[in-house]
Amino acid sequence: MKKSIVYFSLPLLLGFGACKHKDLCFDHYHVHEVRIMFDWRNAPDANPESMAAYFFGNEETGMLRYIFQNREGDIISMPVGSYSGLGLNSDNTDWARSRHIDDIEAFETYTDDAITTEAYGLSTRGVPRAPGAEDERMAQTPGMLWTHRVDNVTVNSTDSLQTITFYPEEAVCHYTVDISHVTNLQYVDRAEIDGTISGMAEGFNHGKNCPTKNHVTMTFTLSADTEAQTLHGELLTFGECPSDFGSHMLTIYLYLTDGSKWYYNFDVTSQVHNAPDPHNVHIVLSGLPLPQPIVDGGGLIPDVTDWQTEDIDMKM
């Protein structure tokens, strides 16, 4: 088993390059061996390759960070004292940014700005925004995230091996989008198109075990099936803001084969709010008639320099 690594680190940026840190010199502290365990009963299908444990003690020890190159944990050395702790995965977190890491109550994970869309590579500054979301930050979607907090942890100088157990749970939500009866889909010039959903939580507060309060619009892609006349997309989010269940607009952006640019807004607020399981939200829409481009001198004559849209009465 690979050994754990301990850092006494401020500042630290989770999943983002190298971090500045200084090693805690145990010569000045009474230390004791502690077994850190990650019990996956609350997320049995989780498969992270590595885990991190953060412990928040007094001003002298500050924040301690331990990395485990597995999902089970290991035996570490900790200074004697009382702590609160956070356990979360540390693998595949290139998407993750963290802030307020020196305060367990405010410790947050969030994502970077989405500079361009994924399918067409469009600048997010230039695409039309959903009504009511014009001022929201356009953000990337998160990856998988598991987390758990423990409190009132005391490390004593005893002969017995103490154990601290975390019970991580999934901190992100799975959203799927299905749009059926999409006519003229054969005139879309790519198999994948861009989409956004507004009013989502910007991040996750690990200390409070809930999404953060700020709203963002998240980007994702939808795949087009011309034979079935459907669009399908999947994305991870942090869910809805806990103190403000605002509106949610689904927007799709597409190019037709004649070069015209089209976007469509759908109010999916009720489907998000009324989802039976807020961690698994399925958005279903039906009946999207796309315009027919120029064919043999007939059909739509577009202005390819501007985004165009139509008001569509969609069935849920």
Coordinates of C-alpha atoms in Angstrom, one line a residue:
M1 CA 0.0 0.0 0.0
K2 CA 1.3 3.4 -0.9
K3 CA 2.0 5.7 2.1
S4 CA 0.0 8.7 2.8
I5 CA 1.4 12.2 2.4
V6 CA 0.9 14.9 4.9
Y7 CA 1.0 18.7 4.2
F8 CA 0.5 21.6 6.5
S9 CA -0.6 23.9 3.7
L10 CA -1.8 27.4 3.4
P11 CA -2.6 28.4 0.8
L12 CA -3.8 25.4 -1.1
L13 CA -5.7 25.1 -4.4
L14 CA -7.5 21.7 -4.8
G15 CA -6.9 20.0 -8.1
F16 CA -5.0 23.0 -9.7
G17 CA -1.3 22.6 -10.3
A18 CA 1.2 22.8 -7.5
C19 CA 0.4 24.3 -4.1
K20 CA 2.7 26.2 -1.8
H21 CA 3.1 24.4 1.5
K22 CA 5.4 23.8 4.3
D23 CA 5.9 20.5 6.1
L24 CA 4.7 20.4 9.6
C25 CA 7.6 19.7 11.9
F26 CA 6.4 17.1 14.3
D27 CA 9.4 17.7 16.6
H28 CA 7.5 20.5 18.2
Y29 CA 4.3 18.5 18.8
H30 CA 3.1 15.5 20.6
V31 CA 1.9 13.2 17.7
H32 CA 0.0 10.0 17.6
E33 CA -0.7 7.4 14.9
V34 CA -4.3 7.5 13.7
R35 CA -6.1 5.2 11.2
I36 CA -8.1 7.2 8.6
M37 CA -10.9 5.2 7.0
F38 CA -13.3 6.0 4.2
D39 CA -16.5 4.0 4.6
W40 CA -18.4 3.9 1.3
R41 CA -21.8 2.6 2.5
N42 CA -23.4 5.9 1.4
A43 CA -21.9 5.7 -2.1
P44 CA -21.2 2.1 -2.8
D45 CA -20.6 2.6 -6.5
A46 CA -18.0 5.3 -6.0
N47 CA -14.6 4.5 -7.5
P48 CA -12.1 7.4 -6.7
E49 CA -8.4 6.5 -7.1
S50 CA -7.3 8.8 -4.3
M51 CA -8.7 10.6 -1.3
A52 CA -7.9 13.7 0.7
A53 CA -8.5 14.4 4.4
Y54 CA -8.4 18.0 5.8
F55 CA -8.3 18.6 9.5
F56 CA -8.9 22.0 11.1
G57 CA -7.4 22.4 14.6
N58 CA -6.1 25.3 16.6
E59 CA -4.1 28.3 15.3
E60 CA -0.7 26.5 15.9
T61 CA -1.5 23.4 13.7
G62 CA -3.7 25.3 11.3
M63 CA -5.1 23.2 8.5
L64 CA -3.6 19.7 7.9
R65 CA -4.0 18.0 4.6
Y66 CA -3.4 14.3 4.0
I67 CA -3.5 12.5 0.6
F68 CA -4.2 8.8 0.3
Q69 CA -3.4 7.0 -3.0
N70 CA -6.5 4.7 -2.6
R71 CA -10.1 4.9 -1.5
E72 CA -9.8 3.1 1.8
G73 CA -7.4 5.3 3.8
D74 CA -4.2 4.5 5.8
I75 CA -2.4 5.1 9.1
I76 CA -1.0 8.6 9.5
S77 CA 0.7 10.7 12.3
M78 CA -1.3 13.6 13.7
P79 CA -0.5 16.1 16.4
V80 CA -2.5 15.6 19.6
G81 CA -5.5 17.8 19.8
S82 CA -9.1 18.4 18.8
Y83 CA -10.2 18.7 15.2
S84 CA -13.0 19.0 12.7
G85 CA -12.3 17.2 9.4
L86 CA -13.4 17.0 5.8
G87 CA -12.9 13.9 3.6
L88 CA -13.2 14.3 -0.2
N89 CA -11.8 12.7 -3.4
S90 CA -8.6 14.1 -4.8
D91 CA -8.5 12.3 -8.1
N92 CA -9.6 13.6 -11.5
T93 CA -10.2 17.1 -10.1
D94 CA -8.5 19.2 -12.8
W95 CA -11.9 20.8 -13.2
A96 CA -12.1 21.8 -9.5
R97 CA -11.2 25.1 -7.9
S98 CA -11.3 25.7 -4.2
R99 CA -11.6 28.8 -1.9
H100 CA -11.9 29.6 1.8
I101 CA -9.9 26.4 2.5
D102 CA -8.7 27.7 5.8
D103 CA -12.3 27.8 7.2
I104 CA -14.2 24.5 7.4
E105 CA -17.5 26.4 7.5
A106 CA -16.8 28.2 4.2
F107 CA -14.7 25.5 2.3
E108 CA -16.0 25.5 -1.3
T109 CA -15.4 23.7 -4.5
Y110 CA -16.5 25.4 -7.8
T111 CA -15.6 25.4 -11.5
D112 CA -13.8 27.8 -13.9
D113 CA -15.5 30.1 -16.4
A114 CA -16.6 28.4 -19.6
I115 CA -14.7 30.5 -22.2
T116 CA -16.0 28.6 -25.2
T117 CA -18.8 26.2 -25.9
E118 CA -17.8 22.5 -26.3
A119 CA -19.4 21.5 -29.6
Y120 CA -18.9 24.5 -31.8
G121 CA -16.2 26.3 -29.8
L122 CA -18.2 29.5 -29.7
S123 CA -17.2 32.3 -27.4
T124 CA -19.6 32.4 -24.5
R125 CA -19.5 36.2 -24.7
G126 CA -21.1 36.1 -28.1
V127 CA -23.9 33.6 -27.7
P128 CA -27.3 34.7 -26.7
R129 CA -28.1 34.3 -23.0
A130 CA -31.3 32.9 -21.6
P131 CA -33.9 35.4 -20.5
G132 CA -33.3 36.3 -16.9
A133 CA -29.8 34.9 -16.9
E134 CA -28.0 37.7 -18.8
D135 CA -25.8 38.5 -15.7
E136 CA -25.0 34.9 -14.7
R137 CA -21.4 33.7 -15.0
M138 CA -21.0 31.0 -17.7
A139 CA -19.4 28.1 -15.9
Q140 CA -18.0 24.7 -16.7
T141 CA -19.7 21.6 -15.4
P142 CA -18.1 19.7 -12.5
G143 CA -16.8 16.2 -12.4
M144 CA -17.5 13.6 -9.8
L145 CA -17.2 14.7 -6.1
W146 CA -17.7 12.8 -2.9
T147 CA -17.4 14.5 0.5
H148 CA -18.1 14.1 4.3
R149 CA -17.5 16.2 7.4
V150 CA -16.7 14.9 10.9
D151 CA -16.6 17.0 14.1
N152 CA -15.4 16.7 17.7
V153 CA -12.4 14.5 16.7
T154 CA -9.9 14.2 19.5
V155 CA -6.4 12.7 19.0
N156 CA -5.0 11.5 22.3
S157 CA -1.6 10.3 23.4
T158 CA -2.6 6.7 24.1
D159 CA -1.2 3.3 23.4
S160 CA -4.1 2.2 21.3
L161 CA -4.6 3.0 17.6
Q162 CA -7.4 5.5 17.1
T163 CA -9.6 5.5 14.1
I164 CA -11.3 8.4 12.3
T165 CA -13.9 7.4 9.8
F166 CA -15.4 9.4 6.9
Y167 CA -18.6 8.4 5.2
P168 CA -18.4 10.2 1.8
E169 CA -21.5 10.9 -0.2
E170 CA -22.0 12.2 -3.7
A171 CA -22.0 16.0 -3.8
V172 CA -23.0 16.5 -7.5
C173 CA -26.3 16.0 -9.3
H174 CA -26.9 14.1 -12.5
Y175 CA -29.0 15.9 -15.1
T176 CA -30.2 14.4 -18.4
V177 CA -32.0 16.2 -21.2
D178 CA -34.1 14.5 -23.9
I179 CA -35.9 16.3 -26.7
S180 CA -38.0 14.2 -29.0
H181 CA -39.8 14.8 -32.3
V182 CA -37.2 17.2 -33.6
T183 CA -38.1 17.7 -37.2
N184 CA -35.5 18.7 -39.9
L185 CA -32.8 17.5 -37.6
Q186 CA -30.9 16.2 -40.7
Y187 CA -30.1 19.8 -41.6
V188 CA -28.1 20.3 -38.4
D189 CA -24.4 20.3 -39.5
R190 CA -23.0 18.4 -36.6
A191 CA -23.7 15.3 -34.6
E192 CA -23.3 17.3 -31.4
I193 CA -24.7 20.7 -30.5
D194 CA -24.3 23.1 -27.6
G195 CA -26.6 23.7 -24.7
T196 CA -26.7 25.7 -21.5
I197 CA -28.9 25.5 -18.4
S198 CA -29.3 28.6 -16.2
G199 CA -29.9 29.1 -12.5
M200 CA -27.6 26.4 -11.2
A201 CA -25.5 26.6 -8.0
E202 CA -22.0 27.8 -8.6
G203 CA -20.3 25.3 -6.3
F204 CA -20.5 23.1 -3.2
N205 CA -19.9 24.1 0.4
H206 CA -18.3 21.1 2.1
G207 CA -18.5 22.5 5.6
K208 CA -22.3 23.0 5.3
N209 CA -22.8 20.0 3.0
C210 CA -24.9 22.0 0.5
P211 CA -24.6 23.8 -2.8
T212 CA -23.5 27.4 -2.7
K213 CA -25.8 30.4 -3.1
N214 CA -24.6 32.0 -6.3
H215 CA -26.3 31.3 -9.6
V216 CA -24.4 30.3 -12.8
T217 CA -25.3 29.1 -16.3
M218 CA -23.6 25.8 -17.1
T219 CA -22.6 24.6 -20.6
F220 CA -22.9 21.1 -21.9
T221 CA -23.5 19.3 -25.2
L222 CA -26.3 17.3 -26.8
S223 CA -26.0 14.5 -29.3
A224 CA -28.3 14.5 -32.4
D225 CA -29.9 11.3 -33.6
T226 CA -31.4 12.2 -37.0
E227 CA -33.0 8.8 -37.5
A228 CA -34.8 8.9 -34.2
Q229 CA -35.3 12.7 -34.4
T230 CA -34.0 13.2 -30.9
L231 CA -31.5 15.3 -28.9
H232 CA -29.9 13.9 -25.8
G233 CA -27.5 15.5 -23.3
E234 CA -26.1 14.6 -19.9
L235 CA -24.3 16.8 -17.4
L236 CA -23.2 17.0 -13.8
T237 CA -24.2 20.1 -11.7
F238 CA -24.0 21.2 -8.1
G239 CA -27.8 21.3 -8.1
E240 CA -30.0 24.2 -7.1
C241 CA -29.0 27.0 -4.7
P242 CA -30.4 26.1 -1.3
S243 CA -31.8 29.5 -0.4
D244 CA -33.1 30.6 -3.8
F245 CA -34.8 28.1 -6.0
G246 CA -34.8 30.4 -9.1
S247 CA -35.9 29.8 -12.6
H248 CA -34.0 27.5 -15.0
M249 CA -33.8 28.1 -18.8
L250 CA -32.5 25.4 -21.1
T251 CA -31.0 26.9 -24.2
I252 CA -29.7 25.0 -27.3
Y253 CA -27.5 26.5 -30.0
L254 CA -27.1 25.0 -33.5
Y255 CA -25.9 25.7 -37.0
L256 CA -27.8 24.5 -40.0
T257 CA -26.1 23.3 -43.2
D258 CA -26.7 26.6 -44.9
G259 CA -24.7 28.4 -42.2
S260 CA -27.6 29.9 -40.3
K261 CA -27.3 30.1 -36.5
W262 CA -30.3 29.2 -34.3
Y263 CA -31.0 29.1 -30.6
Y264 CA -34.0 28.0 -28.6
N265 CA -35.0 28.7 -25.0
F266 CA -37.1 26.4 -22.9
D267 CA -38.4 27.1 -19.4
V268 CA -37.6 23.9 -17.5
T269 CA -38.1 25.4 -14.0
S270 CA -41.0 23.1 -13.1
Q271 CA -39.2 20.0 -14.2
V272 CA -36.1 20.8 -12.1
H273 CA -38.2 22.0 -9.0
N274 CA -40.5 19.0 -9.1
A275 CA -38.0 16.3 -9.9
P276 CA -38.7 13.2 -7.7
D277 CA -34.9 13.0 -6.9
P278 CA -33.1 16.3 -7.0
H279 CA -29.8 14.4 -7.4
N280 CA -31.1 12.8 -10.6
V281 CA -33.1 15.2 -12.7
H282 CA -34.5 14.1 -16.1
I283 CA -35.7 17.0 -18.4
V284 CA -38.0 15.8 -21.1
L285 CA -39.3 17.9 -24.0
S286 CA -41.2 17.0 -27.2
G287 CA -41.9 18.7 -30.5
L288 CA -39.2 21.0 -31.8
P289 CA -39.7 21.9 -35.5
L290 CA -36.3 23.2 -36.8
P291 CA -36.4 25.4 -39.9
Q292 CA -35.7 24.0 -43.3
P293 CA -32.6 25.6 -44.9
I294 CA -32.3 26.6 -48.6
V295 CA -32.7 23.5 -50.8
D296 CA -32.7 23.8 -54.6
G297 CA -33.6 27.5 -54.4
G298 CA -36.4 27.1 -51.9
G299 CA -36.8 27.1 -48.2
L300 CA -35.4 29.5 -45.6
I301 CA -33.1 32.4 -46.7
P302 CA -31.1 33.1 -43.6
D303 CA -28.9 36.0 -42.4
V304 CA -25.9 33.9 -41.3
T305 CA -24.3 36.8 -39.4
D306 CA -27.0 36.8 -36.6
W307 CA -28.4 34.4 -34.2
Q308 CA -32.1 33.6 -35.0
T309 CA -34.8 32.1 -32.9
E310 CA -38.4 31.1 -32.9
D311 CA -41.0 30.8 -30.1
I312 CA -41.9 27.2 -29.9
D313 CA -44.7 25.8 -27.8
M314 CA -43.0 22.7 -26.4
K315 CA -44.8 19.8 -24.8
M316 CA -43.4 18.4 -21.5

